[in-house]
Coordinates of C-alpha atoms in Angstrom, one line a residue:
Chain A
X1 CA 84.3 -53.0 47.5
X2 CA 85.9 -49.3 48.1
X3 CA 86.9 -46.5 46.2
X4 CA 90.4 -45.5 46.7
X5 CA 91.8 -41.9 45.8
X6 CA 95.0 -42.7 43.5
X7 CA 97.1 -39.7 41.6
X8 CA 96.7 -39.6 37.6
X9 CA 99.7 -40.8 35.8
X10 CA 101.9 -38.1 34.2
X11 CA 100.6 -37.3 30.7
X12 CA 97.6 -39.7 31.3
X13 CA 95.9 -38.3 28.3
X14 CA 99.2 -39.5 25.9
X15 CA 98.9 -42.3 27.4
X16 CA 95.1 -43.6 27.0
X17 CA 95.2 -42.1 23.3
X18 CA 97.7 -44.1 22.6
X19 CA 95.7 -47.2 23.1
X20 CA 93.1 -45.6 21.3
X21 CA 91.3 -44.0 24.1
X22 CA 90.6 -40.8 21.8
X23 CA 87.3 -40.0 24.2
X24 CA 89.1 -39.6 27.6
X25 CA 87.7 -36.0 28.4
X26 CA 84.2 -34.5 28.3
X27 CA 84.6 -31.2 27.3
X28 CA 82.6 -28.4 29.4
X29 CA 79.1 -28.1 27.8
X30 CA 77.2 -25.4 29.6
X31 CA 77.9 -22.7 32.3
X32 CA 77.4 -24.9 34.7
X33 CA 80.0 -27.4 33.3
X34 CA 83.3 -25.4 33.9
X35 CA 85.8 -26.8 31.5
X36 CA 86.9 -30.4 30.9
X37 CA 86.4 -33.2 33.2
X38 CA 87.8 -36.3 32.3
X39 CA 85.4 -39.3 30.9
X40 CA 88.7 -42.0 31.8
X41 CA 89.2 -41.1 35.7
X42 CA 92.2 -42.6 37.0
X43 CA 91.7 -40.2 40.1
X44 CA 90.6 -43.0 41.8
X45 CA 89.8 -46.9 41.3
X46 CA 87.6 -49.1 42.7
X47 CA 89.0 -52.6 44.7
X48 CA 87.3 -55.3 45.3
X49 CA 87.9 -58.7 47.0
X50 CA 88.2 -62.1 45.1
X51 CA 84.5 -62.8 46.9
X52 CA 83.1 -60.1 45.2
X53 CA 84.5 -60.9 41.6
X54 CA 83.0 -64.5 42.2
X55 CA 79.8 -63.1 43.4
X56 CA 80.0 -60.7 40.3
X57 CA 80.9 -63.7 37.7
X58 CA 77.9 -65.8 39.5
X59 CA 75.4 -63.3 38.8
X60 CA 76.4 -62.6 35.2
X61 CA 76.7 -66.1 34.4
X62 CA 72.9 -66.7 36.1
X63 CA 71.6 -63.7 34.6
X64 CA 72.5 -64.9 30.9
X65 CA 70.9 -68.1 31.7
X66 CA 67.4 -65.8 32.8
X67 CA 67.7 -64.0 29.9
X68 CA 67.9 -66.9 27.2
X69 CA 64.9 -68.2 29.3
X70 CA 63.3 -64.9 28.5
X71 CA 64.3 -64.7 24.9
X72 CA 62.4 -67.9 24.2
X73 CA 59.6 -66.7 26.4
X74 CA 58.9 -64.1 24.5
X75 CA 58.8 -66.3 21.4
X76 CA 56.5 -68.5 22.7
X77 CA 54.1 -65.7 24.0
X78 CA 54.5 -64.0 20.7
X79 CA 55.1 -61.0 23.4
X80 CA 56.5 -58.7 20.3
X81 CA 54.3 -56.3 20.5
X82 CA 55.2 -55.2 24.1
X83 CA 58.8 -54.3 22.8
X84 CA 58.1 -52.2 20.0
X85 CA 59.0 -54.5 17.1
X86 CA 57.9 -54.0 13.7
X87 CA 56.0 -57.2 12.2
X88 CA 57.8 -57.4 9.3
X89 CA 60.7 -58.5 11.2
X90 CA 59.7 -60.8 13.9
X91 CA 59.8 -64.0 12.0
X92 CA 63.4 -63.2 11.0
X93 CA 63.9 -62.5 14.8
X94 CA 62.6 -66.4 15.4
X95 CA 64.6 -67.7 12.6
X96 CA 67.5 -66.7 14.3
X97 CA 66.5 -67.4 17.5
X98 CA 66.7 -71.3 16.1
X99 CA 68.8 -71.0 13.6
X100 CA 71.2 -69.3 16.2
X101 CA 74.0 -68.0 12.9
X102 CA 77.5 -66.5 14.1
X103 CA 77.8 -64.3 16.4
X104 CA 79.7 -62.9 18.8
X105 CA 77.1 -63.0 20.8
X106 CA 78.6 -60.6 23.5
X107 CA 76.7 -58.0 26.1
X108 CA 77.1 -56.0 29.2
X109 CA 74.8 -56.3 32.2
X110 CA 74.6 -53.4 33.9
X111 CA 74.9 -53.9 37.6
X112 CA 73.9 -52.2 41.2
X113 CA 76.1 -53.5 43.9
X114 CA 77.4 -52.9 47.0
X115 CA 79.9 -55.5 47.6
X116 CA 77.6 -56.8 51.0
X117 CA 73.8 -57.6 48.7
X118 CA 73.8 -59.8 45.6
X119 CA 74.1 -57.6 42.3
X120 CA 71.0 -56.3 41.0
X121 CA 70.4 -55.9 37.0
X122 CA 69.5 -52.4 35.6
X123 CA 69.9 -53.7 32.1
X124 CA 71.6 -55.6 29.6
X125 CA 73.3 -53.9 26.7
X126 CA 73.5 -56.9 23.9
X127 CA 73.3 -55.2 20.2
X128 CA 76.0 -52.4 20.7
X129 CA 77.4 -52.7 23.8
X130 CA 80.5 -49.7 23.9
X131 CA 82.8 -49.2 26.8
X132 CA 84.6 -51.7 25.3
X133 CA 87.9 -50.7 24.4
X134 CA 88.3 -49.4 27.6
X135 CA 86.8 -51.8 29.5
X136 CA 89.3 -54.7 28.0
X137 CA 92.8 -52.9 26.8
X138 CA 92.8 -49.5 28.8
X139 CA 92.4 -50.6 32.2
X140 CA 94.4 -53.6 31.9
X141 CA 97.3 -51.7 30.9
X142 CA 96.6 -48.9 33.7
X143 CA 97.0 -51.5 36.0
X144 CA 99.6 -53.6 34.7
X145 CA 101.0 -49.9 35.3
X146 CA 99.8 -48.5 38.9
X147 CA 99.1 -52.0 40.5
X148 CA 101.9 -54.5 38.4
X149 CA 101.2 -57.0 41.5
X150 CA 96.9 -56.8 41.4
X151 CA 94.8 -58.7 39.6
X152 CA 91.8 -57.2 37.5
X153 CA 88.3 -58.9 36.3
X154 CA 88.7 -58.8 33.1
X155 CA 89.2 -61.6 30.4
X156 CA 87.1 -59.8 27.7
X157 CA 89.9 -58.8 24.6
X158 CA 90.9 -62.8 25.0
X159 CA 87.1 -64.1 24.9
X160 CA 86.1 -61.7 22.1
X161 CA 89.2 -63.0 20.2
X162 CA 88.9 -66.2 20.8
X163 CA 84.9 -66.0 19.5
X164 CA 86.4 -64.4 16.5
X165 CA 88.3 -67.5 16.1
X166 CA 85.6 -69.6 16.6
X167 CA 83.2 -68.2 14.4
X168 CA 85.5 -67.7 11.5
X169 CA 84.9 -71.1 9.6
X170 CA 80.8 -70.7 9.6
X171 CA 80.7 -67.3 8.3
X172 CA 79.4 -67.0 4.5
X173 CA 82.5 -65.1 3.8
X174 CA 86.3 -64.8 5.6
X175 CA 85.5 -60.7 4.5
X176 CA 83.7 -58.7 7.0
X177 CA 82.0 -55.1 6.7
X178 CA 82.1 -53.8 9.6
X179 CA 79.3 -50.3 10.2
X180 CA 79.3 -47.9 12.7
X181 CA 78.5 -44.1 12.3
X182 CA 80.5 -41.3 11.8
X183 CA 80.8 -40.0 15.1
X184 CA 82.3 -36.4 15.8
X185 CA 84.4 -38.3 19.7
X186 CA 85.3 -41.3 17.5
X187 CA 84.2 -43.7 20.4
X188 CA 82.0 -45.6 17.4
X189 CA 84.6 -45.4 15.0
X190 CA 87.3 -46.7 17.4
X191 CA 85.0 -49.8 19.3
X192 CA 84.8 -50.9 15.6
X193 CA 88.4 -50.3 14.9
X194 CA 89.3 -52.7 17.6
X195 CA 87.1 -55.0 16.5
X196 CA 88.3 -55.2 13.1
X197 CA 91.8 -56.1 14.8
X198 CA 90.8 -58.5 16.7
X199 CA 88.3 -60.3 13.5
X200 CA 92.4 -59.8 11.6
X201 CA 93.9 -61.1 14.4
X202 CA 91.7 -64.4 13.7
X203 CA 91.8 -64.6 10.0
X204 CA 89.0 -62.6 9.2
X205 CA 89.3 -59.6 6.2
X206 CA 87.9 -56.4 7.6
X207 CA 86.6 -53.5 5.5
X208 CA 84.8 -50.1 7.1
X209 CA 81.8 -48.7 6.0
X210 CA 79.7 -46.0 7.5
X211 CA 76.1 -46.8 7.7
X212 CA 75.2 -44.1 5.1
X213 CA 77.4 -45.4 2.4
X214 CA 75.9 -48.7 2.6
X215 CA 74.2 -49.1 -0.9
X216 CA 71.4 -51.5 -2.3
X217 CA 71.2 -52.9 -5.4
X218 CA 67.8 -53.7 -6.7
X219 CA 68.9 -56.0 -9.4
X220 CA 70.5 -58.5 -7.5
X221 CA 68.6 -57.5 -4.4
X222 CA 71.9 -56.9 -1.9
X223 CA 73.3 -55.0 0.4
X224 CA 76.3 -53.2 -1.5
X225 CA 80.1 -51.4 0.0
X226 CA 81.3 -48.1 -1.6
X227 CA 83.2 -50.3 -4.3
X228 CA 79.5 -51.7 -5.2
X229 CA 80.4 -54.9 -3.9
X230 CA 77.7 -57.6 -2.6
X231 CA 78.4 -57.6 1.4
X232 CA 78.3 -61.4 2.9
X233 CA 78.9 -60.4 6.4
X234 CA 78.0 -57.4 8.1
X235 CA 79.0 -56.2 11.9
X236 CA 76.9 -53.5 12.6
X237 CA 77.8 -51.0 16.1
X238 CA 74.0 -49.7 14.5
X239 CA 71.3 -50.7 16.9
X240 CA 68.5 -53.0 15.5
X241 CA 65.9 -51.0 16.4
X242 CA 67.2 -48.0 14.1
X243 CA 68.3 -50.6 11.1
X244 CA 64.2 -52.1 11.0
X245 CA 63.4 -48.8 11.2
X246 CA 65.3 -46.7 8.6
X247 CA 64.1 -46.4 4.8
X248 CA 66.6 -49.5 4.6
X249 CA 64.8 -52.0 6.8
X250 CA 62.4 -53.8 5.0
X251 CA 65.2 -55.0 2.6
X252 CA 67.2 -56.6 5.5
X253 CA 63.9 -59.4 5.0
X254 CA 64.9 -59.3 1.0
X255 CA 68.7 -60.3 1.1
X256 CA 68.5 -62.0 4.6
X257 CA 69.8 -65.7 3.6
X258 CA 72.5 -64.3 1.5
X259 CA 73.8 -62.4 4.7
X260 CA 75.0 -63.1 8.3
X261 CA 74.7 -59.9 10.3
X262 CA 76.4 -59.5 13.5
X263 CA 74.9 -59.4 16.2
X264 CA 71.9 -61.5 15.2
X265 CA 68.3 -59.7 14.9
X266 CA 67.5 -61.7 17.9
X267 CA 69.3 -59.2 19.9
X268 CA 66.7 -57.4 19.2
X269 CA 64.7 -59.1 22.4
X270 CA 67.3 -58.9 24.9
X271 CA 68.9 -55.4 24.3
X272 CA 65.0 -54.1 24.7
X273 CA 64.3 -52.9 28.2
X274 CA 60.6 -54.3 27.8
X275 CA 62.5 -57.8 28.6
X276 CA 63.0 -56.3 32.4
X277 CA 59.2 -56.7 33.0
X278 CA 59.1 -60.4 31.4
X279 CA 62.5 -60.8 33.8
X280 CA 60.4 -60.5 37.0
X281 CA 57.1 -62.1 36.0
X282 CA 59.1 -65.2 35.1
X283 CA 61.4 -64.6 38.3
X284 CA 59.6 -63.1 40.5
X285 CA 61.8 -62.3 44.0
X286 CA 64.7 -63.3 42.1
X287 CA 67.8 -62.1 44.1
X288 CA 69.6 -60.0 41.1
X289 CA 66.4 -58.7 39.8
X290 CA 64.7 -55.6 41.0
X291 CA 60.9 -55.5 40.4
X292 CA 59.9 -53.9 36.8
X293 CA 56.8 -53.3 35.6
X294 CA 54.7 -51.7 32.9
X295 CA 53.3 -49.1 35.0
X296 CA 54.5 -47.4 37.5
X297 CA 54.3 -49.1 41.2
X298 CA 54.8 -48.3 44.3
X299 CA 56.7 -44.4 45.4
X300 CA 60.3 -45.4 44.5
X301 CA 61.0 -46.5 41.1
X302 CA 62.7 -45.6 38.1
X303 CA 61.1 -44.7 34.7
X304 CA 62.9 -46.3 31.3
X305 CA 62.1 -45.8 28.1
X306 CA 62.4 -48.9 26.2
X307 CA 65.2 -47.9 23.7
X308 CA 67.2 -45.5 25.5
X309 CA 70.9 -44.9 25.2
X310 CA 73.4 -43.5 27.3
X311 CA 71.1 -42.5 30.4
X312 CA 68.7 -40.4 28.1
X313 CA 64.7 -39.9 29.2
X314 CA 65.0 -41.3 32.9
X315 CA 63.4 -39.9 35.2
X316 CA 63.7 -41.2 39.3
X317 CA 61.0 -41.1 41.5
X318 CA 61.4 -41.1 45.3
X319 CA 58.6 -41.0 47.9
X320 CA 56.2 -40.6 45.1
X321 CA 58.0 -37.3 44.3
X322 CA 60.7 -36.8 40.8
X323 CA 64.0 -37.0 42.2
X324 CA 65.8 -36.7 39.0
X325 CA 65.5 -36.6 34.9
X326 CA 67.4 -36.2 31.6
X327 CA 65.8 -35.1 28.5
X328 CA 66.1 -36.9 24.9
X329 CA 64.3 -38.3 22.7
X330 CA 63.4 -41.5 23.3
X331 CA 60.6 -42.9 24.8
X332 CA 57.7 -42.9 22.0
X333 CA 57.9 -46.6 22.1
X334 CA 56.6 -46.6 25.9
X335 CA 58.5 -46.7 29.1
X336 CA 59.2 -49.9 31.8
X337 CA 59.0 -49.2 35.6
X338 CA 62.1 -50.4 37.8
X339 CA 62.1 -50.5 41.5
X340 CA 64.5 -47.8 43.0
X341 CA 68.0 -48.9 43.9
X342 CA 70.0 -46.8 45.9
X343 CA 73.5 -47.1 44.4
X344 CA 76.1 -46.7 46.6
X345 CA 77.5 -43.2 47.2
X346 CA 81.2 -42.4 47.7
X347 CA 81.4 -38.7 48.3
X348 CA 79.3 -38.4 45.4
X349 CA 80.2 -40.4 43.1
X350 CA 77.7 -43.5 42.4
X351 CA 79.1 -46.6 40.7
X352 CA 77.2 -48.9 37.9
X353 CA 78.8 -52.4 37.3
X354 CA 79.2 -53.1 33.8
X355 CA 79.6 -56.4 33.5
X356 CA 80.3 -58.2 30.1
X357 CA 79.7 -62.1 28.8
X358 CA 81.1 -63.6 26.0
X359 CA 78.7 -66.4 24.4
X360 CA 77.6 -67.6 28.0
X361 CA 80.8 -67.0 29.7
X362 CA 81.3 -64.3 32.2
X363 CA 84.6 -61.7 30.7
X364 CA 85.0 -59.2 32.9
X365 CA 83.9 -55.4 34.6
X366 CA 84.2 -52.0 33.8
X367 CA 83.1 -49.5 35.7
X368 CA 81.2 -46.0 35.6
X369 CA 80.3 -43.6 37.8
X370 CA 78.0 -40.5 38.0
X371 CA 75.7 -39.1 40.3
X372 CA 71.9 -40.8 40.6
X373 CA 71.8 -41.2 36.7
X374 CA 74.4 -42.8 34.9
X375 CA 74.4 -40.8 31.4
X376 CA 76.8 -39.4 28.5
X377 CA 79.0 -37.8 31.3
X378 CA 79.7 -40.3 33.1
X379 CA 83.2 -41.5 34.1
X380 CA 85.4 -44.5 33.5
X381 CA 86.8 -46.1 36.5
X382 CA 89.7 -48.5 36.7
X383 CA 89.5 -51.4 39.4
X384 CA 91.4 -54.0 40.7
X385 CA 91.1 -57.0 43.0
X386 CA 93.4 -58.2 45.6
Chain B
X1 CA 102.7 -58.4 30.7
X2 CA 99.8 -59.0 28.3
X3 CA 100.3 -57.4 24.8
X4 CA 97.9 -56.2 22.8
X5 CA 98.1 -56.2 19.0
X6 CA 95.6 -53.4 17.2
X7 CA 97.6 -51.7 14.6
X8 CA 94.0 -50.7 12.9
X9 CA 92.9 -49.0 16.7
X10 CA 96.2 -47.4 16.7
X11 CA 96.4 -46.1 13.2
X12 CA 92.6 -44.8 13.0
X13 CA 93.1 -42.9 16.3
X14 CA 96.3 -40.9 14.9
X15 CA 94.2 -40.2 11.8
X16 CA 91.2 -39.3 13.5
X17 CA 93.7 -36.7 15.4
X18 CA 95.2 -35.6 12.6
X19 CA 91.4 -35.3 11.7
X20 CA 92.1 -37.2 8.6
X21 CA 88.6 -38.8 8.8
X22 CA 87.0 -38.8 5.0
X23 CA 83.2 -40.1 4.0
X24 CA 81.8 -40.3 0.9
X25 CA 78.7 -38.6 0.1
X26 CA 78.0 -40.1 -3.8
X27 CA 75.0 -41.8 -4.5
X28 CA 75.3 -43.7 -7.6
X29 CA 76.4 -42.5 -11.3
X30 CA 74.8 -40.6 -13.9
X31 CA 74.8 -41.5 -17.8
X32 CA 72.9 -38.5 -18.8
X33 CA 73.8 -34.6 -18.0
X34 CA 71.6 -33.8 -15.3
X35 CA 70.0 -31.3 -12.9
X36 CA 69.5 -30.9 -9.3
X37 CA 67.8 -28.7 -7.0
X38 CA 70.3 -27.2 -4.4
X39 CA 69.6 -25.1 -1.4
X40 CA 72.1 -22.4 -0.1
X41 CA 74.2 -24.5 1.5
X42 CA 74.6 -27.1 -1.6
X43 CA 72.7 -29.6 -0.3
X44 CA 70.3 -31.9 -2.5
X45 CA 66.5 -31.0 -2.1
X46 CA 63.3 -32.0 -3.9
X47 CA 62.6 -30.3 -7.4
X48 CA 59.4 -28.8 -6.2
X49 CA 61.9 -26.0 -4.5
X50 CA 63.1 -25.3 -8.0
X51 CA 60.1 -25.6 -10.2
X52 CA 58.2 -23.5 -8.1
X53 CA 59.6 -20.8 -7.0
X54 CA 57.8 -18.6 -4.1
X55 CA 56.5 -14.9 -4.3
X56 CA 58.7 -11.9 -4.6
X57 CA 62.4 -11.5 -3.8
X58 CA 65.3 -13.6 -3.3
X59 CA 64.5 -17.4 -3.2
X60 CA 67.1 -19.7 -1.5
X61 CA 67.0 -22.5 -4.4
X62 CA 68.2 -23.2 -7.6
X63 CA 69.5 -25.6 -10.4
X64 CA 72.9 -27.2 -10.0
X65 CA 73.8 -28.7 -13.3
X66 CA 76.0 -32.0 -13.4
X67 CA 77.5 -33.7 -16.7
X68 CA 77.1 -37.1 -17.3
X69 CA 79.3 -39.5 -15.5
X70 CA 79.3 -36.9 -12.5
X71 CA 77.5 -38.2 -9.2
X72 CA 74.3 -37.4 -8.0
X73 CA 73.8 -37.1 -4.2
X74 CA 70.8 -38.2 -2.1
X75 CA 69.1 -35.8 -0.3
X76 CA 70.1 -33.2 2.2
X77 CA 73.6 -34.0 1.1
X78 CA 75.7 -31.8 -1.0
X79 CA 76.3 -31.5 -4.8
X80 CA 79.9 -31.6 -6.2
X81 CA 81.6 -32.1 -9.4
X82 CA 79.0 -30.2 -11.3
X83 CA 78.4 -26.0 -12.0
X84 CA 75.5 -23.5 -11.2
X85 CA 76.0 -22.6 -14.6
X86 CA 75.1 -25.6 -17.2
X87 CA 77.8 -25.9 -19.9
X88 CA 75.3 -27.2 -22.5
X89 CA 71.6 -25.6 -22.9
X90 CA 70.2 -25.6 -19.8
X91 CA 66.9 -27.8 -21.8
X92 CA 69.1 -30.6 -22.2
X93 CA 70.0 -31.2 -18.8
X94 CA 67.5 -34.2 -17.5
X95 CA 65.6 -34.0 -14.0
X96 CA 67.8 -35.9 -11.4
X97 CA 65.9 -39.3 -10.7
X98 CA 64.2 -39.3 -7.9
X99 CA 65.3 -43.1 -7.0
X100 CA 67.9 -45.0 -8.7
X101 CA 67.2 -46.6 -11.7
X102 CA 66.5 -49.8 -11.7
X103 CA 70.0 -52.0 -11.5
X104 CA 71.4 -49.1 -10.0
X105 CA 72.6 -48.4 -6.8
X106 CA 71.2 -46.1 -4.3
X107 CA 73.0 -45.3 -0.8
X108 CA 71.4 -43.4 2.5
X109 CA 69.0 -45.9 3.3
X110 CA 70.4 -46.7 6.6
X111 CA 72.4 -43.6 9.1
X112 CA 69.2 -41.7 9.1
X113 CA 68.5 -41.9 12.7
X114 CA 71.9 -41.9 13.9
X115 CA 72.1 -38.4 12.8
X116 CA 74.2 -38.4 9.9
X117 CA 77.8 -37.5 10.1
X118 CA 79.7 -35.9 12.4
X119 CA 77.4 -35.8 14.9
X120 CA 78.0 -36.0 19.2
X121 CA 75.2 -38.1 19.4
X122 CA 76.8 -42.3 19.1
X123 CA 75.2 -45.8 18.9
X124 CA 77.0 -47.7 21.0
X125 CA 75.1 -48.1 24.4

């Protein structure tokens, strides 16, 4: 695994946007954040043997299997409480769990790894997983571009289609509504709108709907679109946790069996970081876990709040003392405790492996990098393997 | 050379930087002329603003006035289609319903937390 120094195509911004990569700069947001730095960073790219891609596709494929283990674990143990979930909806989350409905069923495992020790899991990102677009068409295309003769971990806009394909005949309706928000960098709005192409691309209608305009209809108790139509099938980029929560969520129960919603409420289990705990008492020692607990242990960890996005509410602790933090506001729901991994540092710039599965099937990497916490500013890095 | 097919991606990103991006902001249809409470900006807020007004001096609420068939709002979203001035007496405009009426159809129960539109903040993770 290196980091190579490479020179940005000419008009690399034209370029990106035109695969829909609207999001490629971060503009300068404080004094100290002198103008625009670029979000896609094709200033350099990561390489990696065809070892290393086996040992990455390894460890995804064995961390799925730990976290389905999990999943049912925490069914069993009724363990529902520890993640934060409202009551009303856990027996919708076990219906699902057996029931196991359409899906996609499609996540990111967030990686430390240095190319010499086994990948260790940070996290797994399973209900709106986003990097996506660059992840599977950018980067392929950059290096289709910059290295024609490399090869590239990446099968994830084939899987994703393919899923689409499969999934297709056991939906409730061939018409999807597909929710995000209404976000001001468009990076919702465009995951979704590549979605939607691939979902057309497999036979599947696709309509857009921002989560505010979904209505209700209390006389035939269902989930409406702006034309006040019933909705059969809805893909939501919306996490769970803000769906069960909203003034909304108690009528998910109501018009559940005339719905399929994608990603199943059982996502709900897995995308929480309250599963890292359950990872290592079930596993304890195992080689792509780091220790988590729910207090803190020991004078090196890392302190997550269980619904976090984007690198918000961390704070690092070294040698008992705060290393670093980011503000938010998350956390209210409690926090987990992970063991301190020192990512690797290349002049600066620390890596975090994304890694993404398609239904049990390891689909490829895409990379970010920032400095000890990977949040909202960090960058995309392209990689290859030779 | 692997192509990639996504004429939505493509033509959502050019709108989007043409900022043709559009949302709707109706809630569900009125049969009766009706009235709101409005704050400065225009956006919906609970009647009590209206009905009782505080102290001395300038108060930042008042009555919006919408005729039947117009579109009443949810909350903290703005008023259109309708006049600060009613164009019938002002006694026969109705109090905006606080929920929909039943068989009706009432939006803004989910995008609450996400920060509504517009916003930097995103849900993808």
């Amino acid at each position: 695994m290196q980091r190579s120094k490479l020179t940005p195509r000419h008009d690399w911004q034209h370029i990106v946007e035109q695969h829909g990569l609207l999001w490629h700069t971060i503009p300068g947001q404080t004094a100290v954040q002198t103008g625009d730095k670029p979000y896609w960073d094709e200033s350099a790219c990561y390489r990696f043997t065809a070892r290393e891609v086996d040992t990455l596709e390894a460890a995804t494929l064995e961390l799925y299997r730990l976290v389905m283990v999990a999943g049912q674990h925490i069914i069993d143990n009724n363990l529902f409480p520890r993640f934060g979930i409202p009551d009303f909806i856990v027996p919708l989350i076990k219906r699902a769990w057996d029931a196991e409905p359409p899906a996609l069923n499609h996540g990111r495992f967030d990686l430390g790894f240095d190319g010499a020790h086994p990948p260790k899991l940070f996290e797994y990102n399973c209900d709106t997983p986003t990097a996506m677009l660059e992840t599977a068409v950018v980067q392929w295309e950059w290096m289709e571009a910059v290295f024609p003769k490399a090869d590239q971990f990446n099968s994830l806009h084939d899987k994703l289609l393919a899923k689409w394909q499969n999934i297709g005949p056991y939906l409730k309706s061939r018409g999807i509504h597909f929710t995000h928000m209404n976000d001001h960098a468009g990076e919702d709005t465009i995951t979704v709108s590549y979605l939607r192409d691939l979902a057309e691309q497999a036979g599947i209608n696709s309509t857009a709907i921002f989560a505010k305009d979904i209505g209700w209809n209390a006389t035939t108790r269902r989930f409406v679109d702006l034309d006040s139509q019933p909705i059969d099938v809805l893909f939501h980029l919306y996490p769970w946790e803000w769906l069960v929560n909203e003034e909304f969520g108690p009528r998910i129960v109501d018009s559940y069996d005339a719905m399929d919603w994608i990603e199943p409420v059982w996502k709900m289990m897995l995308s929480n970081k309250a599963i890292l705990p359950v990872l290592w008492e079930l596993f304890p020692g195992h080689p792509n876990l780091l220790p988590c607990y729910n207090e803190p242990r020991g004078s090196g960890y890392v302190k997550k709040p269980l619904l976090s996005r984007e690198g918000a509410n961390i704070t690092i602790v070294k040698d008992g003392k705060t290393l670093a933090g980011t503000e938010g506001d998350y956390g209210h729901e409690g926090f987990v405790y992970q063991e301190l991994f020192d990512l690797p540092d290349y002049d600066g710039n620390r890596p975090v492996l994304g890694s993404w599965i398609v239904d049990g099937d390891p689909a490829g990497m895409g990379i970010r990098e920032d400095g000890l916490i990977t949040g909202n500013t960090a960058r995309f890095v392209p990689h290859i393997f030779e | 050379m692997k192509k990639f097919n996504l004429p939505l991606t493509t033509a959502i990103s050019a709108a989007i930087l043409a900022s043709a991006g559009c949302s709707s902001d109706k809630e569900w249809q009125i049969n009766n002329d009706t009235r709101l409470c409005v704050d400065q900006s225009g956006n919906r807020v609970t009647e009590d603003k209206c009905n009782n007004p505080g102290g001395f001096g300038f108060w930042p609420y008042r009555w919006y006035y919408i005729s039947r068939g117009g579109y009443v709002p949810y909350y903290n979203y703005p008023a259109t289609g309708g006049s600060y001035t009613p164009s019938a007496p002002a006694s026969s405009y109705l109090p905006a319903p606080v929920a929909a009426p039943e068989g009706a159809i009432t939006r803004g129960g989910f995008g609450s937390i996400g920060g509504g539109d517009g916003g930097d903040a995103a849900a993808g993770e």
